[in-house]
Coordinates of C-alpha atoms in Angstrom, one line a residue:
M1 CA 132.6 98.7 90.1
K2 CA 130.7 98.2 86.9
I3 CA 127.3 96.8 86.4
Q4 CA 125.3 96.1 83.2
G5 CA 121.6 95.6 82.5
N6 CA 118.5 97.3 81.1
I7 CA 118.6 100.7 82.8
V8 CA 115.3 102.2 83.9
D9 CA 115.6 106.0 83.7
V10 CA 112.7 107.4 85.9
V11 CA 113.7 110.9 85.0
T12 CA 113.2 110.6 81.2
C13 CA 110.9 107.6 81.4
T14 CA 113.0 105.5 79.1
V15 CA 114.6 102.0 79.3
F16 CA 117.9 101.2 77.5
P17 CA 120.7 98.6 77.8
G18 CA 123.7 100.1 79.5
E19 CA 126.5 100.0 81.9
I20 CA 126.9 101.9 85.2
K21 CA 130.3 102.8 86.5
V22 CA 130.6 103.4 90.2
T23 CA 133.5 105.1 92.0
D24 CA 133.6 105.9 95.7
G25 CA 129.9 105.2 96.2
R26 CA 128.7 107.5 93.4
I27 CA 127.8 107.0 89.7
Q28 CA 130.7 108.2 87.7
A29 CA 129.2 107.4 84.3
I30 CA 126.3 105.7 82.5
M31 CA 127.0 104.3 79.1
R32 CA 124.5 103.1 76.5
L33 CA 125.2 99.7 75.0
P34 CA 122.9 99.6 72.0
E35 CA 123.8 96.1 70.8
A36 CA 123.6 94.4 74.2
K37 CA 120.7 92.3 75.4
F38 CA 120.0 91.7 79.1
D39 CA 117.3 89.7 80.9
H40 CA 117.4 91.9 84.1
F41 CA 116.6 95.5 84.8
I42 CA 118.3 98.2 87.0
L43 CA 116.2 100.9 88.5
P44 CA 116.4 103.3 91.5
G45 CA 115.7 101.8 94.9
F46 CA 112.3 102.4 96.6
V47 CA 111.7 105.1 99.1
D48 CA 109.1 104.9 102.0
A49 CA 107.8 108.5 102.0
H50 CA 106.6 108.3 105.6
V51 CA 107.4 105.8 108.3
H52 CA 107.9 105.6 112.1
I53 CA 110.8 103.2 112.3
E54 CA 109.8 102.6 116.0
S55 CA 106.6 101.0 115.0
S56 CA 108.5 98.1 113.5
M57 CA 109.7 97.5 117.1
L58 CA 113.2 97.5 115.6
I59 CA 116.0 100.0 115.9
P60 CA 117.0 101.7 112.6
S61 CA 120.0 99.4 111.9
E62 CA 117.8 96.3 112.2
F63 CA 114.9 97.9 110.2
A64 CA 117.4 98.5 107.3
R65 CA 118.5 94.8 107.4
L66 CA 114.9 93.8 106.5
A67 CA 113.9 96.7 104.2
V68 CA 116.8 96.3 101.7
V69 CA 115.7 92.8 100.9
H70 CA 112.6 94.3 99.3
G71 CA 114.5 97.0 97.4
T72 CA 114.0 99.9 99.8
V73 CA 117.1 102.1 100.0
A74 CA 115.6 105.1 101.9
T75 CA 113.0 106.2 104.3
I76 CA 111.4 109.5 105.3
S77 CA 111.6 108.6 109.0
D78 CA 109.6 110.5 111.6
P79 CA 111.2 109.9 115.1
H80 CA 108.0 111.2 116.7
E81 CA 107.5 108.1 118.7
I82 CA 110.8 107.9 120.5
A83 CA 110.8 111.7 120.9
N84 CA 107.6 111.5 122.9
V85 CA 109.4 109.1 125.2
M86 CA 112.9 110.5 125.3
G87 CA 112.9 113.9 123.7
T88 CA 116.0 115.0 121.8
A89 CA 118.0 112.2 123.2
G90 CA 115.7 109.8 121.4
V91 CA 116.1 111.6 118.1
E92 CA 119.9 111.5 118.5
Y93 CA 119.7 107.8 119.2
M94 CA 117.9 107.1 116.0
I95 CA 120.3 109.2 113.9
E96 CA 123.4 107.7 115.5
N97 CA 122.2 104.1 115.1
G98 CA 120.9 104.7 111.6
N99 CA 124.3 106.1 110.5
R100 CA 126.0 102.8 111.4
V101 CA 124.6 100.9 108.4
P102 CA 124.5 101.6 104.6
F103 CA 121.0 103.0 104.3
H104 CA 119.4 106.4 103.8
F105 CA 117.4 107.3 106.9
N106 CA 116.1 110.8 106.4
F107 CA 114.9 111.9 109.8
G108 CA 112.5 114.8 110.6
A109 CA 112.2 117.1 113.5
P110 CA 109.1 115.9 115.5
S111 CA 106.6 118.8 115.5
C112 CA 104.3 117.5 118.3
V113 CA 106.0 116.4 121.5
P114 CA 103.8 116.0 123.4
A115 CA 101.2 115.3 120.7
T116 CA 98.5 117.0 122.8
Q117 CA 98.0 118.6 126.2
F118 CA 95.5 115.9 127.1
E119 CA 98.0 113.1 127.7
T120 CA 101.2 112.5 129.6
A121 CA 104.3 112.1 127.5
G122 CA 108.0 111.7 128.5
A123 CA 109.3 114.9 127.0
V124 CA 108.5 118.4 125.7
M125 CA 110.1 119.8 122.5
D126 CA 109.3 123.4 122.0
A127 CA 110.0 125.6 119.0
A128 CA 113.5 126.4 120.1
V129 CA 114.4 122.7 120.3
I130 CA 112.8 122.1 116.9
D131 CA 114.7 125.1 115.4
R132 CA 118.0 123.6 116.5
L133 CA 117.2 120.2 115.1
L134 CA 116.2 121.7 111.7
S135 CA 119.5 123.4 111.5
R136 CA 121.2 120.0 111.2
K137 CA 121.9 118.7 107.7
E138 CA 120.6 115.1 108.5
V139 CA 117.2 116.5 109.6
K140 CA 115.4 116.9 106.3
Y141 CA 112.0 118.2 107.2
L142 CA 109.4 119.1 109.9
S143 CA 107.6 115.9 110.8
E144 CA 103.8 115.6 110.6
M145 CA 102.0 118.5 112.1
M146 CA 99.3 116.6 114.0
N147 CA 98.1 119.6 115.9
Y148 CA 95.9 120.9 113.2
P149 CA 93.6 122.7 115.7
G150 CA 96.8 124.6 116.7
V151 CA 97.4 125.5 113.1
L152 CA 93.8 126.7 112.6
S153 CA 93.8 128.7 115.9
G154 CA 97.2 130.3 115.1
D155 CA 99.0 128.8 118.1
E156 CA 102.3 130.7 118.5
E157 CA 104.5 127.6 119.2
V158 CA 103.0 125.7 116.3
L159 CA 103.5 128.6 113.9
K160 CA 107.1 129.1 115.1
K161 CA 107.9 125.5 114.3
I162 CA 106.5 125.8 110.8
A163 CA 108.3 129.1 110.3
A164 CA 111.6 127.4 111.3
A165 CA 111.2 124.8 108.5
K166 CA 110.3 127.4 106.0
R167 CA 113.4 129.5 106.8
R168 CA 115.5 126.5 105.9
N169 CA 113.5 125.6 102.8
K170 CA 112.6 122.2 104.4
P171 CA 109.2 120.6 103.8
V172 CA 106.5 120.4 106.4
D173 CA 104.6 117.2 106.7
G174 CA 100.9 117.2 107.4
H175 CA 98.5 115.1 109.4
A176 CA 94.8 116.1 109.1
P177 CA 92.5 113.1 108.7
G178 CA 89.1 114.1 107.2
L179 CA 89.9 117.8 107.0
T180 CA 88.5 119.4 103.9
G181 CA 86.8 122.7 103.0
T182 CA 87.8 126.0 104.5
N183 CA 89.7 124.5 107.4
A184 CA 91.8 122.4 105.1
L185 CA 92.6 125.5 102.9
Q186 CA 93.8 127.3 106.0
Y187 CA 95.9 124.3 107.1
I188 CA 97.5 124.1 103.6
G189 CA 98.0 127.8 103.5
A190 CA 100.1 127.7 106.6
G191 CA 102.8 126.0 104.5
I192 CA 102.0 122.3 105.1
N193 CA 102.9 120.2 102.0
T194 CA 101.8 116.6 102.4
D195 CA 99.2 114.4 104.1
H196 CA 99.4 110.7 104.7
E197 CA 96.1 110.5 106.6
C198 CA 93.6 110.8 103.8
F199 CA 91.2 107.9 104.0
T200 CA 88.7 108.7 101.2
Y201 CA 89.1 109.4 97.5
E202 CA 87.2 112.7 97.9
E203 CA 89.4 113.9 100.7
G204 CA 92.6 113.1 98.8
L205 CA 91.2 114.7 95.7
F206 CA 90.4 117.9 97.5
K207 CA 93.9 118.2 99.0
L208 CA 95.6 117.4 95.7
Q209 CA 93.5 120.0 93.9
H210 CA 94.7 122.6 96.4
G211 CA 98.4 121.9 96.1
M212 CA 99.0 119.3 98.8
K213 CA 100.8 116.1 98.0
V214 CA 99.1 112.9 99.1
L215 CA 101.0 109.8 100.5
I216 CA 99.1 106.6 99.8
R217 CA 99.5 104.5 103.0
E218 CA 99.4 100.8 103.5
G219 CA 100.7 99.8 106.9
S220 CA 100.0 97.0 109.4
A221 CA 96.9 98.8 110.8
A222 CA 96.0 101.7 108.5
K223 CA 95.2 100.6 105.0
N224 CA 94.2 103.3 102.5
F225 CA 95.6 102.0 99.3
E226 CA 92.3 100.9 97.7
A227 CA 90.5 104.2 98.4
L228 CA 93.3 106.4 97.2
I229 CA 95.1 104.6 94.4
P230 CA 92.9 106.0 91.6
L231 CA 94.4 109.4 92.4
L232 CA 97.8 108.2 91.1
S233 CA 96.6 108.2 87.4
E234 CA 95.1 111.8 87.8
Y235 CA 98.0 113.4 89.8
P236 CA 101.1 111.3 89.1
D237 CA 103.6 113.9 90.2
M238 CA 101.9 114.5 93.5
I239 CA 101.6 111.0 94.9
M240 CA 104.0 109.0 97.0
F241 CA 103.8 105.6 98.7
C242 CA 104.4 105.0 102.4
S243 CA 103.9 102.4 105.1
D244 CA 103.6 104.8 108.2
D245 CA 103.5 101.9 110.7
K246 CA 104.8 98.5 109.8
H247 CA 105.1 95.6 112.3
P248 CA 108.2 93.4 112.0
D249 CA 106.5 90.3 110.6
D250 CA 104.9 92.4 107.9
L251 CA 108.3 93.9 107.1
V252 CA 109.7 90.5 106.6
R253 CA 107.1 89.8 103.9
G254 CA 107.4 93.1 102.0
H255 CA 107.6 96.9 102.0
I256 CA 107.1 99.6 99.3
N257 CA 107.5 96.9 96.6
Q258 CA 104.1 95.5 97.6
L259 CA 102.4 98.8 96.9
V260 CA 104.2 99.1 93.5
L261 CA 103.1 95.6 92.5
R262 CA 99.5 96.2 93.6
A263 CA 99.4 99.5 91.6
L264 CA 100.8 97.8 88.5
A265 CA 98.2 95.0 88.9
K266 CA 95.5 97.7 88.5
N267 CA 97.0 98.5 85.1
I268 CA 98.2 102.0 86.2
D269 CA 100.9 103.3 83.9
F270 CA 104.3 101.9 84.8
W271 CA 106.1 105.2 84.9
K272 CA 103.5 106.8 87.2
V273 CA 103.8 103.9 89.6
I274 CA 107.5 103.7 89.7
R275 CA 108.0 107.4 90.0
A276 CA 105.7 107.5 93.0
A277 CA 108.0 105.0 94.7
T278 CA 111.3 106.7 93.7
L279 CA 111.5 110.1 92.0
N280 CA 108.6 111.9 93.7
P281 CA 109.9 111.5 97.3
V282 CA 113.5 112.2 96.3
I283 CA 112.5 115.5 94.6
H284 CA 110.0 116.6 97.3
Y285 CA 112.2 116.0 100.3
N286 CA 115.5 117.0 98.5
L287 CA 117.0 113.6 99.3
E288 CA 120.5 112.4 98.5
S289 CA 119.2 109.0 97.5
G290 CA 120.3 108.3 93.9
L291 CA 118.0 108.2 90.8
L292 CA 120.5 106.6 88.4
R293 CA 122.0 109.9 87.3
T294 CA 125.7 110.7 86.9
G295 CA 127.0 112.1 90.2
D296 CA 124.2 110.5 92.3
F297 CA 124.8 108.0 95.0
A298 CA 124.8 104.5 93.5
D299 CA 121.5 103.5 95.1
F300 CA 119.7 101.0 92.8
I301 CA 118.1 97.6 92.6
V302 CA 118.4 94.8 90.1
V303 CA 115.1 93.1 89.2
N304 CA 114.1 90.2 87.0
N305 CA 111.6 92.1 84.9
L306 CA 109.3 95.1 85.0
S307 CA 106.1 93.2 85.8
Q308 CA 107.1 90.9 88.7
L309 CA 109.8 93.3 89.9
K310 CA 111.5 90.5 91.9
V311 CA 114.4 92.1 93.7
L312 CA 117.6 90.2 92.9
Q313 CA 120.1 92.7 94.3
T314 CA 120.0 96.0 96.2
Y315 CA 122.9 98.5 96.2
I316 CA 123.3 101.5 98.5
K317 CA 126.2 103.8 97.8
G318 CA 127.7 101.2 95.6
I319 CA 127.6 98.5 98.3
L320 CA 125.7 95.3 97.7
V321 CA 123.4 95.2 100.7
A322 CA 120.9 92.4 99.7
E323 CA 121.0 89.5 97.3
N324 CA 118.5 86.7 96.5
D325 CA 116.2 87.5 99.5
R326 CA 119.1 87.7 101.9
S327 CA 120.3 90.8 103.7
L328 CA 124.0 91.4 103.6
I329 CA 124.0 94.2 106.2
E330 CA 125.8 93.0 109.3
K331 CA 124.2 93.5 112.8
V332 CA 125.7 96.3 114.8
S333 CA 125.9 96.6 118.6
S334 CA 123.6 99.1 120.2
T335 CA 122.9 100.6 123.6
V336 CA 119.6 100.8 125.5
I337 CA 117.9 104.0 126.5
N338 CA 114.6 104.2 128.3
N339 CA 112.2 106.4 130.4
F340 CA 110.0 104.2 132.5
V341 CA 109.0 105.1 136.1
C342 CA 105.7 103.6 137.2
H343 CA 105.2 100.6 139.5
E344 CA 103.0 97.6 139.4
K345 CA 99.2 97.9 139.7
N346 CA 96.5 95.9 141.6
A347 CA 93.3 94.5 140.0
A348 CA 91.4 97.0 142.2
D349 CA 93.1 99.9 140.3
F350 CA 91.1 99.0 137.2
R351 CA 87.7 98.9 138.8
I352 CA 84.9 101.2 137.9
V353 CA 82.1 101.7 140.4
Q354 CA 78.7 102.8 139.4
P355 CA 78.4 106.5 140.5
A356 CA 76.0 107.0 143.4
E357 CA 74.0 109.5 141.3
H358 CA 73.2 106.8 138.8
A359 CA 71.6 104.5 141.3
G360 CA 68.2 103.4 140.0
M361 CA 68.9 104.9 136.6
S362 CA 70.9 102.1 135.1
H363 CA 68.2 101.1 132.6
T364 CA 67.9 104.6 131.2
L365 CA 71.6 105.3 130.8
S366 CA 74.3 104.1 128.4
V367 CA 78.1 104.1 128.3
K368 CA 80.3 105.5 125.6
V369 CA 82.4 102.7 124.1
I370 CA 85.4 103.1 121.7
E371 CA 84.5 101.2 118.6
A372 CA 87.6 100.0 116.8
S373 CA 87.7 99.1 113.1
D374 CA 90.2 96.7 111.5
G375 CA 92.5 98.4 109.1
Q376 CA 91.6 102.0 110.3
L377 CA 92.9 104.4 112.9
I378 CA 89.6 106.2 113.1
T379 CA 87.2 105.0 115.7
K380 CA 83.5 105.5 116.3
T381 CA 81.5 106.0 119.5
F382 CA 79.3 103.0 120.4
H383 CA 76.5 103.5 123.0
H384 CA 76.0 100.4 125.2
P385 CA 73.4 100.1 127.9
L386 CA 74.8 100.7 131.3
A387 CA 72.7 97.9 132.8
R388 CA 74.6 95.3 130.8
L389 CA 77.9 96.2 132.3
I390 CA 76.9 96.4 136.1
N391 CA 77.6 93.3 138.2
Q392 CA 76.0 92.4 141.5
D393 CA 78.6 94.5 143.4
G394 CA 77.7 97.7 141.5
E395 CA 80.9 97.6 139.4
L396 CA 81.2 98.1 135.6
V397 CA 82.7 95.0 134.0
S398 CA 83.3 93.6 130.6
D399 CA 80.3 92.3 128.5
I400 CA 82.2 89.5 126.8
E401 CA 79.0 88.3 125.0
N402 CA 78.6 91.6 123.2
D403 CA 82.4 92.2 122.7
I404 CA 82.5 95.1 125.1
L405 CA 85.8 94.9 127.0
K406 CA 87.5 96.9 129.7
F407 CA 90.2 99.1 128.2
T408 CA 92.9 101.0 130.2
V409 CA 95.7 103.4 129.7
V410 CA 98.3 103.5 132.4
N411 CA 100.8 106.4 132.8
R412 CA 104.3 104.9 132.4
Y413 CA 106.1 108.1 133.4
A414 CA 104.7 108.4 137.0
D415 CA 102.6 106.5 139.5
A416 CA 99.1 107.5 138.8
A417 CA 95.6 106.0 138.8
P418 CA 94.9 104.2 135.5
S419 CA 92.4 105.6 133.1
V420 CA 89.7 103.1 132.4
A421 CA 86.9 102.9 129.7
F422 CA 85.4 100.3 127.3
I423 CA 86.3 99.1 123.8
K424 CA 84.4 97.2 121.2
N425 CA 85.7 94.9 118.4
M426 CA 88.9 93.6 120.1
G427 CA 87.1 90.2 120.1
L428 CA 88.8 88.7 123.1
K429 CA 86.8 85.8 124.7
T430 CA 89.3 85.3 127.5
G431 CA 92.4 86.9 128.8
A432 CA 94.0 90.3 128.1
I433 CA 96.6 91.9 125.8
A434 CA 98.8 94.8 126.8
S435 CA 101.3 97.0 125.0
C436 CA 103.6 99.9 125.7
V437 CA 103.5 100.8 122.0
G438 CA 100.7 103.3 122.4
H439 CA 100.7 106.2 120.1
D440 CA 101.7 108.9 120.7
S441 CA 102.9 109.0 124.3
H442 CA 103.5 105.3 124.6
N443 CA 101.8 104.8 127.9
I444 CA 100.7 101.3 128.7
L445 CA 97.5 100.2 126.9
A446 CA 95.5 97.0 127.8
A447 CA 92.2 95.4 127.0
G448 CA 90.8 92.4 128.6
V449 CA 87.9 90.4 130.0
S450 CA 88.6 91.1 133.7
D451 CA 90.4 93.5 136.1
E452 CA 92.6 90.6 137.3
V453 CA 93.9 89.5 133.9
I454 CA 94.3 93.1 132.8
S455 CA 96.4 93.8 135.8
K456 CA 98.5 90.7 135.1
A457 CA 99.2 91.9 131.5
V458 CA 100.0 95.5 132.5
N459 CA 102.4 94.4 135.3
A460 CA 104.3 92.2 132.8
I461 CA 104.9 95.3 130.7
I462 CA 106.0 97.3 133.8
R463 CA 108.5 94.7 134.9
E464 CA 110.1 94.6 131.4
K465 CA 109.9 98.4 131.2
G466 CA 108.2 98.1 127.8
G467 CA 106.9 95.5 125.5
L468 CA 103.9 93.4 124.5
A469 CA 102.0 90.9 126.7
V470 CA 99.3 88.3 126.4
A471 CA 97.8 87.1 129.7
T472 CA 95.3 84.5 130.8
G473 CA 94.5 83.2 134.2
D474 CA 97.4 80.7 134.1
Q475 CA 99.6 81.8 131.2
L476 CA 101.7 84.8 130.4
E477 CA 103.6 85.6 127.2
V478 CA 105.8 88.7 126.8
L479 CA 107.9 90.3 124.0
P480 CA 110.3 92.7 125.8
L481 CA 111.0 96.0 124.1
P482 CA 113.8 97.6 126.2
V483 CA 114.8 100.5 123.9
A484 CA 112.5 103.4 125.0
G485 CA 110.0 100.7 125.9
I486 CA 108.9 100.5 122.2
M487 CA 111.8 98.8 120.3
S488 CA 114.0 95.7 120.6
N489 CA 117.7 95.8 119.9
G490 CA 117.6 92.1 119.0
D491 CA 118.1 90.5 115.6
A492 CA 115.4 91.7 113.2
L493 CA 114.3 88.2 112.1
E494 CA 114.2 86.9 115.7
V495 CA 112.1 89.9 116.8
A496 CA 109.8 89.3 113.8
A497 CA 109.3 85.7 114.8
A498 CA 108.7 86.6 118.4
Y499 CA 106.1 89.2 117.4
E500 CA 104.4 86.6 115.1
K501 CA 104.2 84.2 118.1
I502 CA 102.7 86.8 120.5
D503 CA 100.3 88.0 117.7
H504 CA 99.1 84.5 117.3
A505 CA 98.7 84.2 121.1
A506 CA 96.4 87.3 121.0
K507 CA 94.3 85.9 118.2
K508 CA 93.9 82.6 120.1
L509 CA 92.1 84.6 122.8
G510 CA 89.4 85.3 120.2
S511 CA 90.5 88.5 118.4
G512 CA 89.6 88.5 114.7
L513 CA 91.6 91.7 114.0
S514 CA 94.4 91.3 111.4
A515 CA 96.8 93.0 113.8
P516 CA 95.4 93.2 117.4
F517 CA 98.5 94.9 118.9
M518 CA 98.7 97.5 116.1
T519 CA 95.0 98.3 116.5
L520 CA 95.4 98.6 120.3
S521 CA 98.3 100.9 119.8
F522 CA 96.1 103.5 118.1
M523 CA 93.3 103.6 120.7
A524 CA 95.1 106.3 122.6
L525 CA 95.9 108.4 119.5
L526 CA 93.9 111.5 120.4
V527 CA 94.6 113.4 117.2
I528 CA 92.7 110.8 115.1
P529 CA 88.9 111.0 115.7
Q530 CA 86.6 109.9 117.1
L531 CA 86.6 108.4 120.6
K532 CA 89.9 107.6 122.3
L533 CA 91.4 107.1 125.8
S534 CA 94.4 108.8 127.2
D535 CA 96.0 108.3 130.6
K536 CA 94.0 111.3 131.7
G537 CA 90.6 110.2 130.6
L538 CA 88.1 109.5 127.8
F539 CA 88.6 111.9 124.8
D540 CA 86.3 113.1 122.1
G541 CA 88.6 113.7 119.1
G542 CA 85.9 115.5 117.1
R543 CA 85.4 118.1 119.7
F544 CA 89.0 117.8 120.9
E545 CA 88.1 117.7 124.6
F546 CA 87.5 115.2 127.4
T547 CA 84.1 113.6 127.6
S548 CA 82.1 111.6 130.2
L549 CA 82.0 107.9 130.1
Y550 CA 78.2 108.0 130.5
D551 CA 75.5 109.3 128.3

């Protein structure tokens, strides 16, 4: 195969008219054509430097079918989510399915399964398991080390996992939101190379100044682009772009190409921007993805110009995989694996009765409420008067007028009493929403206006053994996710349309959040401060310990 155009060389930062000759999926030769004139440009395909494929609710092969349309040819894929459900079998599933389509999935060895000891997960992956995974060629790195308290305290298992990656000269991804100063230096000193959780310019700058690479993230829930993008001009070789968590409808609209265009719109130097999306992740993670060099895999995109960057064609290993906004990757058949044990619940299971010792004290006490923020994983602790939550039967109920709703996490791996607390800013005026996409353990999460409607939404998830649900008194809408309870094996565009429909249904209940289900999914993510809820109870992420519901 031969292809001609204006070649964008991200290694030497030059553009020249030329011809690329491809043989057996690799670039055999690149020839300059000094007299030629072309109206299109050829450049390396984009790389998502950190993503959980599972959060798209698509299996890898279906994720690839959408991503290539936007010029993405590779991902640094952390299979942490399915690993917390299925263990090594989940990682194997992702690798096997990803290998069936022309796309570069670069999977990591999940470092935190379970993510913490304060929640119930479906598997345990110790240092010996991680060591075996890292010995595999297709496992490129140690996935995000979320257990930064374990790093700081010198936890033996944590350090063994990091050491296993170091022995094989494989990078170690970080996850330490808000960590700066002495603790951050200790964390970096343990051999951790990146962080995608920075949410302020100052935090990102500190970590860059001390040798850590920063991934600028813009996903469906966490959006840190605006805060961090000024760092690209100052540290161009140490910045990468990532989505982290991308819902299917958002993936239909765009991917890493969106971050590239937004950065260019801020008049940041073209080469700094394009290298952050191509060269930097390939070099850092030692990827096989091509960079338009002789001998590289023929992974490149054809675009209309270098300002609009409209993707006309995407090639992976010399195969045309997308053209004119249409994916050319064929759907492949897939199996279903899962780990779902619990049985349906009653409304009474979600009731909270005022403790006897609080009798007569309601007007002096308050309740700790999880305060969610649109576009952020970090939460705050809101203190709400206990008296406003107590009904005539002495039970604590939702305060719809003040947007304080019941929130529950239900153990999916065993029959156990639900954990129940309160959440602010979900915005529901009626009904409930529930999801089994609940980072990191993927237990069932639900928020709603009453115990009855919460029970209805939760039971819909249990019957499907995973999925999303919107429930009212007389209606129920469900998006089944049969693969590990967190992914669909259906057609990517159909799943995206179904998700868009159920997302709209959630917003019709009153939620003003840009992505209600994505926000809900992070309310059990204990490693992100501040107040969260696990299936075992209310959790203070700042102190890293359980806390009382009452003040």
